[in-house]
Short mmCIF file of C-alpha atoms in Angstrom, two decimals:
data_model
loop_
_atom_site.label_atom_id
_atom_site.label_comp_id
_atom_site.label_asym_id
_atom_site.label_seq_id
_atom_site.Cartn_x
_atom_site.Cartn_y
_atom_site.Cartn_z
CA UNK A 1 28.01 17.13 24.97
CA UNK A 2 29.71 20.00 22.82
CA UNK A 3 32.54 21.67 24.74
CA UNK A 4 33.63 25.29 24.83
CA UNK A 5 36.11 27.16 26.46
CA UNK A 6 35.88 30.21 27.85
CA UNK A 7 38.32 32.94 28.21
CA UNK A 8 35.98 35.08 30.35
CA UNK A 9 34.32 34.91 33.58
CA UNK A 10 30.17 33.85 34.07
CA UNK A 11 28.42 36.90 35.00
CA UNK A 12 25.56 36.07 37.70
CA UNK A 13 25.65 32.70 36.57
CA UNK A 14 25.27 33.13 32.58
CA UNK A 15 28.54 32.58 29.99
CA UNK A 16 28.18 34.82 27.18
CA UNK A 17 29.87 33.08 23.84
CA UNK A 18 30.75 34.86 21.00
CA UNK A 19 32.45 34.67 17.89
CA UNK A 20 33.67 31.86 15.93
CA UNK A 21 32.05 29.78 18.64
CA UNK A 22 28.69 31.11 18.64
CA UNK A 23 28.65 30.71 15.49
CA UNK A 24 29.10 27.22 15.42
CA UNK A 25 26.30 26.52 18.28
CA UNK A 26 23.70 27.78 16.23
CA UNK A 27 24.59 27.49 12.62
CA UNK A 28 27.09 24.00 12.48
CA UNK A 29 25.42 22.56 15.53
CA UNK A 30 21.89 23.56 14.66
CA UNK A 31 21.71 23.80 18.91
CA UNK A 32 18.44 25.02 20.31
CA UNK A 33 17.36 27.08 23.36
CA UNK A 34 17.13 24.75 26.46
CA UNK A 35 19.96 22.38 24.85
CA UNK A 36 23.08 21.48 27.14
CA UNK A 37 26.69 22.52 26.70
CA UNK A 38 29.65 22.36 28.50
CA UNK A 39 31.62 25.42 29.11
CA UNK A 40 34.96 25.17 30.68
CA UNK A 41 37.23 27.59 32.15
CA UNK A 42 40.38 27.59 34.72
CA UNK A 43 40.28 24.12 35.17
CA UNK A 44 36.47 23.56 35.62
CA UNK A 45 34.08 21.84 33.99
CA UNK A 46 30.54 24.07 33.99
CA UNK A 47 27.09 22.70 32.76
CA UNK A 48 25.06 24.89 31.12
CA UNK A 49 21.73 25.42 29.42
CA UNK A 50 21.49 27.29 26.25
CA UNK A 51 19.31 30.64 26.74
CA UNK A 52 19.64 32.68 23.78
CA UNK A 53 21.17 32.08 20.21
CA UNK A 54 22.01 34.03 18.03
CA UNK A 55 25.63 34.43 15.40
CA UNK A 56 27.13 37.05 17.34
CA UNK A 57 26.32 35.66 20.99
CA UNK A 58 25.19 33.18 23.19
CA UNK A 59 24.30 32.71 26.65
CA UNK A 60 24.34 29.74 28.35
CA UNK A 61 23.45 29.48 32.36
CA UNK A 62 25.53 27.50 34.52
CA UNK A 63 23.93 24.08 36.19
CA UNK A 64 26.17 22.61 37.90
CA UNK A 65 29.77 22.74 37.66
CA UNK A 66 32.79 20.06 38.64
CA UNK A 67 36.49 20.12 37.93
CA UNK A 68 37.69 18.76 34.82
CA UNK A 69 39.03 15.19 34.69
CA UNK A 70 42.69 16.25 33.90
CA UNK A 71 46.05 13.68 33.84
CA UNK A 72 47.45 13.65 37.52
CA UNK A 73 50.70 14.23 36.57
CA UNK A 74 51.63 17.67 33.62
CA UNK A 75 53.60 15.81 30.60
CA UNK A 76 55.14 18.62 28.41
CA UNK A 77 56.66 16.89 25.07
CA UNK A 78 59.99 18.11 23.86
CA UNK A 79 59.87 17.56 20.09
CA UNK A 80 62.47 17.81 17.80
CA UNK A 81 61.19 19.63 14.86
CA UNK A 82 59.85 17.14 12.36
CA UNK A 83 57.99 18.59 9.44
CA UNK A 84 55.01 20.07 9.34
CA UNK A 85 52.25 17.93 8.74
CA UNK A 86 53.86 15.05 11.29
CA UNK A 87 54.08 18.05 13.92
CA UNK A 88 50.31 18.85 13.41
CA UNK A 89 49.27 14.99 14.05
CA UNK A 90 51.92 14.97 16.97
CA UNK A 91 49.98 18.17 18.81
CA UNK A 92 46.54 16.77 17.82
CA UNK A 93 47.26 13.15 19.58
CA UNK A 94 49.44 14.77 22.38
CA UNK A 95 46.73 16.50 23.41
CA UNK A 96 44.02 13.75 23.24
CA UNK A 97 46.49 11.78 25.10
CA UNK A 98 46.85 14.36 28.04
CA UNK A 99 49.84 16.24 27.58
CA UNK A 100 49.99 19.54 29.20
CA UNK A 101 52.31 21.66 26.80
CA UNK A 102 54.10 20.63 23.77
CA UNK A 103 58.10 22.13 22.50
CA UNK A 104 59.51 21.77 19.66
CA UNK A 105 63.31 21.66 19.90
CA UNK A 106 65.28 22.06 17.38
CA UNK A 107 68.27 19.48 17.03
CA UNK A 108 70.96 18.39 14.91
CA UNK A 109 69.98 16.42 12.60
CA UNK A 110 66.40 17.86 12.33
CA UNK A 111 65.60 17.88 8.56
CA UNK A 112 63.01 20.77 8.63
CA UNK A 113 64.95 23.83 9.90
CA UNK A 114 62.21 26.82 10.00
CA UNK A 115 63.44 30.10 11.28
CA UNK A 116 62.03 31.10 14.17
CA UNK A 117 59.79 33.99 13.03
CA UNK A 118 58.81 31.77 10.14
CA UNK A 119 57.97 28.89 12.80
CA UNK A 120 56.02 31.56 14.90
CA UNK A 121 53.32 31.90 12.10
CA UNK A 122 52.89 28.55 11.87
CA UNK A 123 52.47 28.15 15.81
CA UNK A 124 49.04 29.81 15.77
CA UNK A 125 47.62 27.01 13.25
CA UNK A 126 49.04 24.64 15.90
CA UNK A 127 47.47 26.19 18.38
CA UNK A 128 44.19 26.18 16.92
CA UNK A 129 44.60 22.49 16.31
CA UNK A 130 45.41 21.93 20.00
CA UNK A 131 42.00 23.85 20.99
CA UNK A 132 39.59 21.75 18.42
CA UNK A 133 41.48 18.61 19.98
CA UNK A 134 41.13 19.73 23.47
CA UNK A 135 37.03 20.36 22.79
CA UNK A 136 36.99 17.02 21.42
CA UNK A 137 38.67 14.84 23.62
CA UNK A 138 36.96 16.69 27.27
CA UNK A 139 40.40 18.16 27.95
CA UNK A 140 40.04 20.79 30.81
CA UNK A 141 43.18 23.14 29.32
CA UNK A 142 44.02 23.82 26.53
CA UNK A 143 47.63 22.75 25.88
CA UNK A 144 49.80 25.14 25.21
CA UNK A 145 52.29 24.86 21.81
CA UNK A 146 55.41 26.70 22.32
CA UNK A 147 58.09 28.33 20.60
CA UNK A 148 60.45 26.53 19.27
CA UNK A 149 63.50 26.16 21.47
CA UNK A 150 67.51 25.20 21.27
CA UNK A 151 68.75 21.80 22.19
CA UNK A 152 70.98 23.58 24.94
CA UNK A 153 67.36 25.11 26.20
CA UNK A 154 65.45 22.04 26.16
CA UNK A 155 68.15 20.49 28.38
CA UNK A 156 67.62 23.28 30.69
CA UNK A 157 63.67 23.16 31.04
CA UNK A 158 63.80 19.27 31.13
CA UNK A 159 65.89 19.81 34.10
CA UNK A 160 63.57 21.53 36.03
CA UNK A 161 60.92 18.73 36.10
CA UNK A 162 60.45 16.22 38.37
CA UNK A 163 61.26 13.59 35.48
CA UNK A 164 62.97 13.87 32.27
CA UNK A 165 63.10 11.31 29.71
CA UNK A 166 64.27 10.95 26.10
CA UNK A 167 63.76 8.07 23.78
CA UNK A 168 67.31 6.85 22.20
CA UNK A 169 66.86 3.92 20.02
CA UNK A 170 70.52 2.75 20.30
CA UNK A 171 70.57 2.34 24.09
CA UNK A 172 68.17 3.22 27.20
CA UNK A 173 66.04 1.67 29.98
CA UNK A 174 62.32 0.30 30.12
CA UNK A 175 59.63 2.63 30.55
CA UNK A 176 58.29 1.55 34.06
CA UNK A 177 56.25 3.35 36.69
CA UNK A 178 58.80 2.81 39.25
CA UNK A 179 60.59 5.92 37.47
CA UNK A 180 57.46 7.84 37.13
CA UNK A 181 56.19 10.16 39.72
CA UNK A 182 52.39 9.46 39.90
CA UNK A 183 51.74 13.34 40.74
CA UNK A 184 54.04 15.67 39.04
CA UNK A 185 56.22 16.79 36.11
CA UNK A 186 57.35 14.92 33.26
CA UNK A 187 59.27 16.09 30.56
CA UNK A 188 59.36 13.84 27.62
CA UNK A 189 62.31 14.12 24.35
CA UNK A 190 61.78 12.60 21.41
CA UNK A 191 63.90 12.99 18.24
CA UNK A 192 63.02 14.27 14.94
CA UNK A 193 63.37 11.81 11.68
CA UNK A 194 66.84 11.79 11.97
CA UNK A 195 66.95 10.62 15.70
CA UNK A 196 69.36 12.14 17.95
CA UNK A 197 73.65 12.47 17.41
CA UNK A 198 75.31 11.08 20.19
CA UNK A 199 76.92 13.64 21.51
CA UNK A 200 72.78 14.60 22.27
CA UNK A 201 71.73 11.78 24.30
CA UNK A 202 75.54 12.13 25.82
CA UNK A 203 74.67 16.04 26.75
CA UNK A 204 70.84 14.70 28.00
CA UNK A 205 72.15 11.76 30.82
CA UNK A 206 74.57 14.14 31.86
CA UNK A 207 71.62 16.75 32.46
CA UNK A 208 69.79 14.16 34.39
CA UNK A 209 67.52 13.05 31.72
CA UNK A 210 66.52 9.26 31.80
CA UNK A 211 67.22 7.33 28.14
CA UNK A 212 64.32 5.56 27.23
CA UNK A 213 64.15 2.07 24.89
CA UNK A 214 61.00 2.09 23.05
CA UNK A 215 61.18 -1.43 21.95
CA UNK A 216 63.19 -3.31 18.92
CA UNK A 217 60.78 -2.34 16.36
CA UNK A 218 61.73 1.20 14.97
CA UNK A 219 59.07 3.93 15.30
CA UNK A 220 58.33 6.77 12.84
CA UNK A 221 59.22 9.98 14.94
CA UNK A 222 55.43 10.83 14.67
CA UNK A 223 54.57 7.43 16.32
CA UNK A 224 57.18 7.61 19.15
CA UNK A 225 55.71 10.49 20.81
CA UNK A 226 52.13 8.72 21.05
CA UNK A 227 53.22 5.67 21.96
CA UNK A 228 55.59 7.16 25.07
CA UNK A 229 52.69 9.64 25.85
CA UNK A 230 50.17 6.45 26.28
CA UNK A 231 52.40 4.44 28.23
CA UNK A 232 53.72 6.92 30.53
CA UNK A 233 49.54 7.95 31.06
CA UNK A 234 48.80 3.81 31.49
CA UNK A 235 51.93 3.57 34.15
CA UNK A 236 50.80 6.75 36.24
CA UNK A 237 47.31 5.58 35.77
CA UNK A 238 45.78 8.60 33.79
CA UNK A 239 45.10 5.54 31.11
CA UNK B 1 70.45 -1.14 6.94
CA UNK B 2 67.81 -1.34 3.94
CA UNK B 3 65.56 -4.47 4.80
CA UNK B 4 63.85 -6.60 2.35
CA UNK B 5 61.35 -9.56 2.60
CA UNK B 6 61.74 -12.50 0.24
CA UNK B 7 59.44 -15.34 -0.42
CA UNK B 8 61.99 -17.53 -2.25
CA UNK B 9 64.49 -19.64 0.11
CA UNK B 10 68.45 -19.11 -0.76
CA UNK B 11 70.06 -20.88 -3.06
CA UNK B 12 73.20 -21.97 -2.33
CA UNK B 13 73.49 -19.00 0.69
CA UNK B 14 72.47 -16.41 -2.32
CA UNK B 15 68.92 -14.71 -1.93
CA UNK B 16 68.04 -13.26 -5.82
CA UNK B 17 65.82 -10.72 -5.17
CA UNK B 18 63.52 -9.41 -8.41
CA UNK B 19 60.92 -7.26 -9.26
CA UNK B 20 60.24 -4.03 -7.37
CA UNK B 21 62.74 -4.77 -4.71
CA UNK B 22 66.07 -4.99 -7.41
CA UNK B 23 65.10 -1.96 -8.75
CA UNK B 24 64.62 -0.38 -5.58
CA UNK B 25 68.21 -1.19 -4.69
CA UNK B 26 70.10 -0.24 -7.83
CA UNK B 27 67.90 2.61 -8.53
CA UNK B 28 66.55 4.32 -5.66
CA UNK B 29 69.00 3.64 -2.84
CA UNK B 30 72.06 3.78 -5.51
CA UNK B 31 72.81 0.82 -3.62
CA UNK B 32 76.75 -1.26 -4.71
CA UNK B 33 78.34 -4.58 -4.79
CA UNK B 34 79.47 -5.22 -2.07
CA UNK B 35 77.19 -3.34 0.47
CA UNK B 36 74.83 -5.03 2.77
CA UNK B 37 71.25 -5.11 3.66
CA UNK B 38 68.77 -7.70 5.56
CA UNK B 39 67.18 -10.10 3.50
CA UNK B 40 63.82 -11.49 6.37
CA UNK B 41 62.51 -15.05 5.35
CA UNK B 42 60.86 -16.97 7.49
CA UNK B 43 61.34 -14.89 10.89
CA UNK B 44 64.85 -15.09 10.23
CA UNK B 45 66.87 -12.18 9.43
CA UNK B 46 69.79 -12.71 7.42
CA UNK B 47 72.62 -10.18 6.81
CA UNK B 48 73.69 -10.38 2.91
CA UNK B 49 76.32 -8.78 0.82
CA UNK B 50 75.29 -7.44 -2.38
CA UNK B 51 76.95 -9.60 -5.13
CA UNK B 52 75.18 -8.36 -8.89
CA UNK B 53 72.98 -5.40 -9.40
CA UNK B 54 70.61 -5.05 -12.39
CA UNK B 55 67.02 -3.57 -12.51
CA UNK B 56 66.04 -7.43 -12.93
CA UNK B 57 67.88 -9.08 -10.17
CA UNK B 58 70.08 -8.92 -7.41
CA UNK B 59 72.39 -11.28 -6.40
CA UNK B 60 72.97 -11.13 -2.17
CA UNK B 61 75.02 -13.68 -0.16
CA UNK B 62 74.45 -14.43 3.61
CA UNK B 63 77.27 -13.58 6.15
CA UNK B 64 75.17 -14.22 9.00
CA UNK B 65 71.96 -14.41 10.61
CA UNK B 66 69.24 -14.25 13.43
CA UNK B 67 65.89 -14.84 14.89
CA UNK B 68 64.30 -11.66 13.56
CA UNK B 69 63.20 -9.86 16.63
CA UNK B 70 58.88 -9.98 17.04
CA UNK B 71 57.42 -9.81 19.80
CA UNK B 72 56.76 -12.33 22.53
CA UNK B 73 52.50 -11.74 22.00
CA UNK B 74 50.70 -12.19 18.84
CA UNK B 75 48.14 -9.33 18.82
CA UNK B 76 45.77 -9.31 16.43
CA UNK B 77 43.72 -5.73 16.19
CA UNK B 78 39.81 -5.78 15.97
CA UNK B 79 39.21 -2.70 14.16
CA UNK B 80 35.55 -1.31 13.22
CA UNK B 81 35.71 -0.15 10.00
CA UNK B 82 36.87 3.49 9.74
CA UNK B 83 36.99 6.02 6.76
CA UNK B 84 39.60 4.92 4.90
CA UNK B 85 42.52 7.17 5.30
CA UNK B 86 42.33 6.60 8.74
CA UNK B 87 42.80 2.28 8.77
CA UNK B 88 45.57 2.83 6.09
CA UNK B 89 46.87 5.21 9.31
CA UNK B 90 46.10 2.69 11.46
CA UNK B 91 47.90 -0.02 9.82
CA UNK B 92 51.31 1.64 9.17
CA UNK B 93 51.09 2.62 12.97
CA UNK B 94 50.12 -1.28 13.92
CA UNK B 95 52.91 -2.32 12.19
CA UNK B 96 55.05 -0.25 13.72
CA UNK B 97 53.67 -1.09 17.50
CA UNK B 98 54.35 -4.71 16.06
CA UNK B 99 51.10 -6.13 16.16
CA UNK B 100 50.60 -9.72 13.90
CA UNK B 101 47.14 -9.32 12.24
CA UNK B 102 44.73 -6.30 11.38
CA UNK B 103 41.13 -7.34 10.69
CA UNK B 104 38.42 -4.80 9.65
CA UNK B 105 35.16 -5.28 11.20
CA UNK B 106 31.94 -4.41 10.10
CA UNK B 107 30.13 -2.96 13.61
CA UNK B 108 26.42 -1.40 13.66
CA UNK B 109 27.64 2.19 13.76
CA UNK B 110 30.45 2.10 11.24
CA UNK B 111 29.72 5.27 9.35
CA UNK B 112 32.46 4.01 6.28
CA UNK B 113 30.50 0.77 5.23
CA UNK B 114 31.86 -0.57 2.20
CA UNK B 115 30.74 -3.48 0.68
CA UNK B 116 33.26 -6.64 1.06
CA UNK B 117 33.92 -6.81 -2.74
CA UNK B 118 34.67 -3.33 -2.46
CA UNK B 119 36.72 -3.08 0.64
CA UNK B 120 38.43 -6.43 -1.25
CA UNK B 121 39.98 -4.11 -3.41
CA UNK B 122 41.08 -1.42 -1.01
CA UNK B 123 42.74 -4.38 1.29
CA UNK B 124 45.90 -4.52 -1.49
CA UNK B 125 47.09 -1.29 -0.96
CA UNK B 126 45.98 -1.52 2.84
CA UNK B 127 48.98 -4.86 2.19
CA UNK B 128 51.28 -2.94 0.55
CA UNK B 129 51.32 -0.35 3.62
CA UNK B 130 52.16 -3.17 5.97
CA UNK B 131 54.83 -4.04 3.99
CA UNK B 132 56.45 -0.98 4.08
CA UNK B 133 56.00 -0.47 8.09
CA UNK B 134 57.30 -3.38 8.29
CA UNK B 135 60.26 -3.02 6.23
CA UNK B 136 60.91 0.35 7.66
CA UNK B 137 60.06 -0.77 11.05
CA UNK B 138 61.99 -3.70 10.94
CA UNK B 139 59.67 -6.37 11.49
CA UNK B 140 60.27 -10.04 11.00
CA UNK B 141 56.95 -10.92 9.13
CA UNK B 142 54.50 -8.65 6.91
CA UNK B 143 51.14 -8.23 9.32
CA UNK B 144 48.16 -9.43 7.38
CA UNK B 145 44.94 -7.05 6.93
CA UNK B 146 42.38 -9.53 7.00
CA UNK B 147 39.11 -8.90 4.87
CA UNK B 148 36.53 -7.36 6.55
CA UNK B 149 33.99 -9.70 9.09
CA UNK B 150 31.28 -9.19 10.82
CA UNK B 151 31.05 -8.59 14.63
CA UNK B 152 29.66 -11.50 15.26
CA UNK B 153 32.86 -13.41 13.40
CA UNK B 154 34.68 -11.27 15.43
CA UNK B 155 33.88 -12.23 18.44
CA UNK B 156 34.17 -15.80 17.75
CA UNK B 157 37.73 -15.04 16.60
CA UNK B 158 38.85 -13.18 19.73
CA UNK B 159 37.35 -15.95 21.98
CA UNK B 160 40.07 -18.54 20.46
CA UNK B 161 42.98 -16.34 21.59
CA UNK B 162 44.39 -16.50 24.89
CA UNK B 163 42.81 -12.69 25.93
CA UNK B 164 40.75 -10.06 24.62
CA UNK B 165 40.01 -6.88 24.99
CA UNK B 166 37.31 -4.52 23.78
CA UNK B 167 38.16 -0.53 24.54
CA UNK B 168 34.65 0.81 25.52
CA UNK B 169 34.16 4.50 26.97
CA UNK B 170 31.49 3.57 29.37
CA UNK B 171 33.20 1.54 31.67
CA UNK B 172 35.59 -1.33 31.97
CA UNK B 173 39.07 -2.13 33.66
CA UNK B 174 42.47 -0.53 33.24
CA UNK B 175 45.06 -2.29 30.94
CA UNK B 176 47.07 -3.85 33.56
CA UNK B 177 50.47 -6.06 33.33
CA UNK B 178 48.48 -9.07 35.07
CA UNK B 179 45.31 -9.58 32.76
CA UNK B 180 47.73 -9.54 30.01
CA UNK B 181 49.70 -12.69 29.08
CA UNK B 182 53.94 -12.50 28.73
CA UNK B 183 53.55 -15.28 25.34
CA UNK B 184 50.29 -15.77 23.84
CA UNK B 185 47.98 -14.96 21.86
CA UNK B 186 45.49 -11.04 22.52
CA UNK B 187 42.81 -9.93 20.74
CA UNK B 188 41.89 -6.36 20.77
CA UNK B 189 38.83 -4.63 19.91
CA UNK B 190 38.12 -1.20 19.12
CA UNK B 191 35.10 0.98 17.70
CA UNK B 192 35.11 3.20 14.69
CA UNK B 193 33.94 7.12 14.60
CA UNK B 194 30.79 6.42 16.37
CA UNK B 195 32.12 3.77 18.88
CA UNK B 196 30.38 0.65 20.47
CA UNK B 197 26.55 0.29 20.94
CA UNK B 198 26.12 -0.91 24.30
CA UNK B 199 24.43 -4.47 23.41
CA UNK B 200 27.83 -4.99 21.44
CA UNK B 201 29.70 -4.29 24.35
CA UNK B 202 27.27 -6.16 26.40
CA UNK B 203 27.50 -9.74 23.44
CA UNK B 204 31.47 -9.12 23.98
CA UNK B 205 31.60 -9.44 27.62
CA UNK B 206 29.28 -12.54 27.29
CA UNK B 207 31.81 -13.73 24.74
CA UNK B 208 34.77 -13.75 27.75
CA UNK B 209 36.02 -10.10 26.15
CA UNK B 210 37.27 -8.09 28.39
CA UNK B 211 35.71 -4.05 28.57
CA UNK B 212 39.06 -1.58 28.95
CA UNK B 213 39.10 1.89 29.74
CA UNK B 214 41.48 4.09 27.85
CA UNK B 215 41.22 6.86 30.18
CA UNK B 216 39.07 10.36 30.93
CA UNK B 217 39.74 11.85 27.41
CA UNK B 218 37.65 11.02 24.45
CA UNK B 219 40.07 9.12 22.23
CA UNK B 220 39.96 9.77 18.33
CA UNK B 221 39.03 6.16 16.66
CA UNK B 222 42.43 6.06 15.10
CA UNK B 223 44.08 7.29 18.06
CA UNK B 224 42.82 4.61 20.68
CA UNK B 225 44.73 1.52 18.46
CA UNK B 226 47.91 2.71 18.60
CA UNK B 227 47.66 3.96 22.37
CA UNK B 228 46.36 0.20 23.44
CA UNK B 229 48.54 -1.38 21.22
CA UNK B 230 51.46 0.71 22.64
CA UNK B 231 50.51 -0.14 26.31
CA UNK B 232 50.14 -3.46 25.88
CA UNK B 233 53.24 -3.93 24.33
CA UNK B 234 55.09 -2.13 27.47
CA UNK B 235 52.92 -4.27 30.02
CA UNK B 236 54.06 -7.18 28.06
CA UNK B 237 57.56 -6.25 28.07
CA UNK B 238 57.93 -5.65 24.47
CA UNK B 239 58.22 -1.92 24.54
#
C-alpha cells in the first residue's frame, strides 16, 4: 500500500495531504476515491481511505491505526565521509535496513573533504533520499541525516550509547549478539575509502568503542556499512 | 598489496603475467622491480617480487605463499533477473560478501527479461566485474555469473546443495546459526523488483527450500542479496 508521512495531526479523523505528495496520489499514482493508503505519523501506522483528490490536497480518513513495525533497538551509523554518490547509496540502504539516524564524520584520511556549509546543501538531497526510502521500505520514521561531525565528536556521541562499535580491518572482534543489547542504542563507525589511521581506532577503544572484524575479504566502504547494519539487525532479531 | 589472478602455473617459481594485467602494473600502478604483489592460482596466494616490467610481460618470483583465505561455505546466489545496473551491483557486492557462484534466474515476474542470447552477451562484462571485486576484495577464486536458467533449473540446482534458502516477504523463518551449515554447500534465492509469486514460493518449499524472512522493512531487490549474504556469512563464522 503507498505510504505517506505526515507532519500534521488528523483532524476528526481525516489527514489532509498536500503538496508534492498529493500530487503524486492522484497524478503518478492515478489513486481513486475509496482507494487505501497508509499515512504515518509519530511512530504510528494509520489506515486510511482516500475521500477527495485533487493536486493541491487530499483527504484521507483514518481506519484503523497500529504502531509501526520499527527495529527494537535505534542504530545511528557514524560514517566517515566517503564521496557523494557512495554516501547517497549508504543513506538509501541504511534506512531500508533500519537505522535510526545516520553521521557522517569526517576523518583523516577521508578523501572527499566538503566544507561544512558546502556539505549542508547537500544534506537536504540526502534527506529527501532517506524519506522516498523510508516510504518504500514501511519505515515508521524517517531517519534523520545529520551534519557532518569531527572525529573528536563522533567519539563523544558514540559514547553515550549503550553500544559502540567500529569496523577496523587490521584487528577487532566477531560481531556476536552476546555484545549487542537486544533493546537499545547502537552506535556503529565505519571508515571512509581510506579506512581509519591508527591512532583512530587507538582514540575509539580507549573511548569505549568495541573494534569490529568484518571478515578476511575486504569490503568497499559503501558495502561495510550494509553488511554491519544487516548483521547487527539479524543478531538483535530485527532481521 | 596489488593482487592479480593468473591462469598459467609458475615456471621455475616465476609467474609471467601478460596482457591487461602487465600493463596495469607498469603503467597504471607505476609499479618497480623489485616491489611485490599477490599473484592467486589455484586458491593459493603467492607473494612475488617483481623481477622485469614491460607493457608485454612481467616477470614475478615467489617468496612465499598461502591457502588464499575463502570462506568455509560455498554459496551460490539465486538471483531473479533484475534491470541490469542493479545485478552488475549485485555482483561486485557478492564478491565482496565472498559468495562462489552468481546465477541469474529467469522468475514469472522479472520485469528485465532478456533473452538468453542476449543476456549471453551482457554476462562478460557481468565476469569482468567479478574479477575486479575479487581482486580488490581479495578473494582466492573469480566467482562465476552463470547464464541465466529458468526457475524450474533453479530449483533443481539448489536441491543438490547442502541448504537453501528462498527470501520471501510473506512468511518464513529467521536466518539462524543452526539451519545453516559451518562447511558446505547453500543455495540462496531471491526475487527481482516484483518479488516471488506465491506458487513459486509454494514449488520451492516442496523442493526442500527453505522460506526466510528478512525482516519488517520492504527490502530493495538489490538490497536483500547482500544483507542475506552478509548474515549468513556472520552465522557461519566467516564475517
Amino acid at each position: 500500500m503507498p505510504r505517506f508521512f505526515s507532519g500534521d495531526e488528523p483532524q476528526n479523523g481525516v489527514f489532509t495531504i498536500t503538496g508534492e505528495d498529493s500530487r503524486h496520489i492522484g497524478r503518478s499514482l492515478r489513486m481513486a476515491v475509496g482507494e487505501e493508503i497508509t499515512v504515518c505519523r509519530s511512530g504510528i501506522d494509520y489506515r486510511c481511505r482516500l475521500d477527495k483528490i485533487s493536486d493541491g490536497a487530499v483527504s484521507a480518513s483514518i481506519i484503523s491505526s497500529e504502531k509501526s513495525k520499527e527495529p527494537s533497538i535505534e542504530l545511528t551509523l557514524f560514517q566517515a565521509m566517503p564521496k557523494l554518490d557512495k554516501l547517497e547509496f549508504i543513506v538509501q540502504k541504511s534506512v531500508e535496513l533500519g537505522a535510526k539516524r545516520i553521521v557522517p564524520v569526517m576523518t583523516k584520511r577521508c578523501i572527499s573533504r566538503p566544507e561544512k556549509e558546502q556539505f549542508e546543501k547537500k544534506r537536504e538531497r540526502l534527506q529527501k533520499i532517506s524519506l522516498e526510502a523510508a516510504k518504500q521500505s514501511g519505515r515508521g520514521i524517517i531517519p534523520e541525516v545529520s551534519g557532518m561531525i569531527s572525529f573528536e565528536k563522533c567519539l563523544e556521541e558514540i559514547k553515550s550509547l549503550d553500544v559502540g562499535l567500529m569496523c577496523y580491518e587490521n584487528s577487532g572482534e566477531r560481531l556476536k549478539a552476546d555484545i549487542l543489547p537486544k533493546n537499545g542504542t547502537v552506535g556503529l563507525l565505519i571508515g571512509s575509502e581510506g579506512g581509519f589511521e591508527p591512532f583512530e581506532a587507538e582514540a575509539a577503544k580507549n573511548a569505549g568503542v568495541r573494534l569490529i572484524w568484518l571478515g578476511d575479504r575486504i569490503l568497499r566502504c559503501e558495502t561495510a556499512p550494509i553488511a554491519a547494519e544487516a548483521i547487527i539487525m539479524n543478531l538483535t532479531d530485527n532481521i
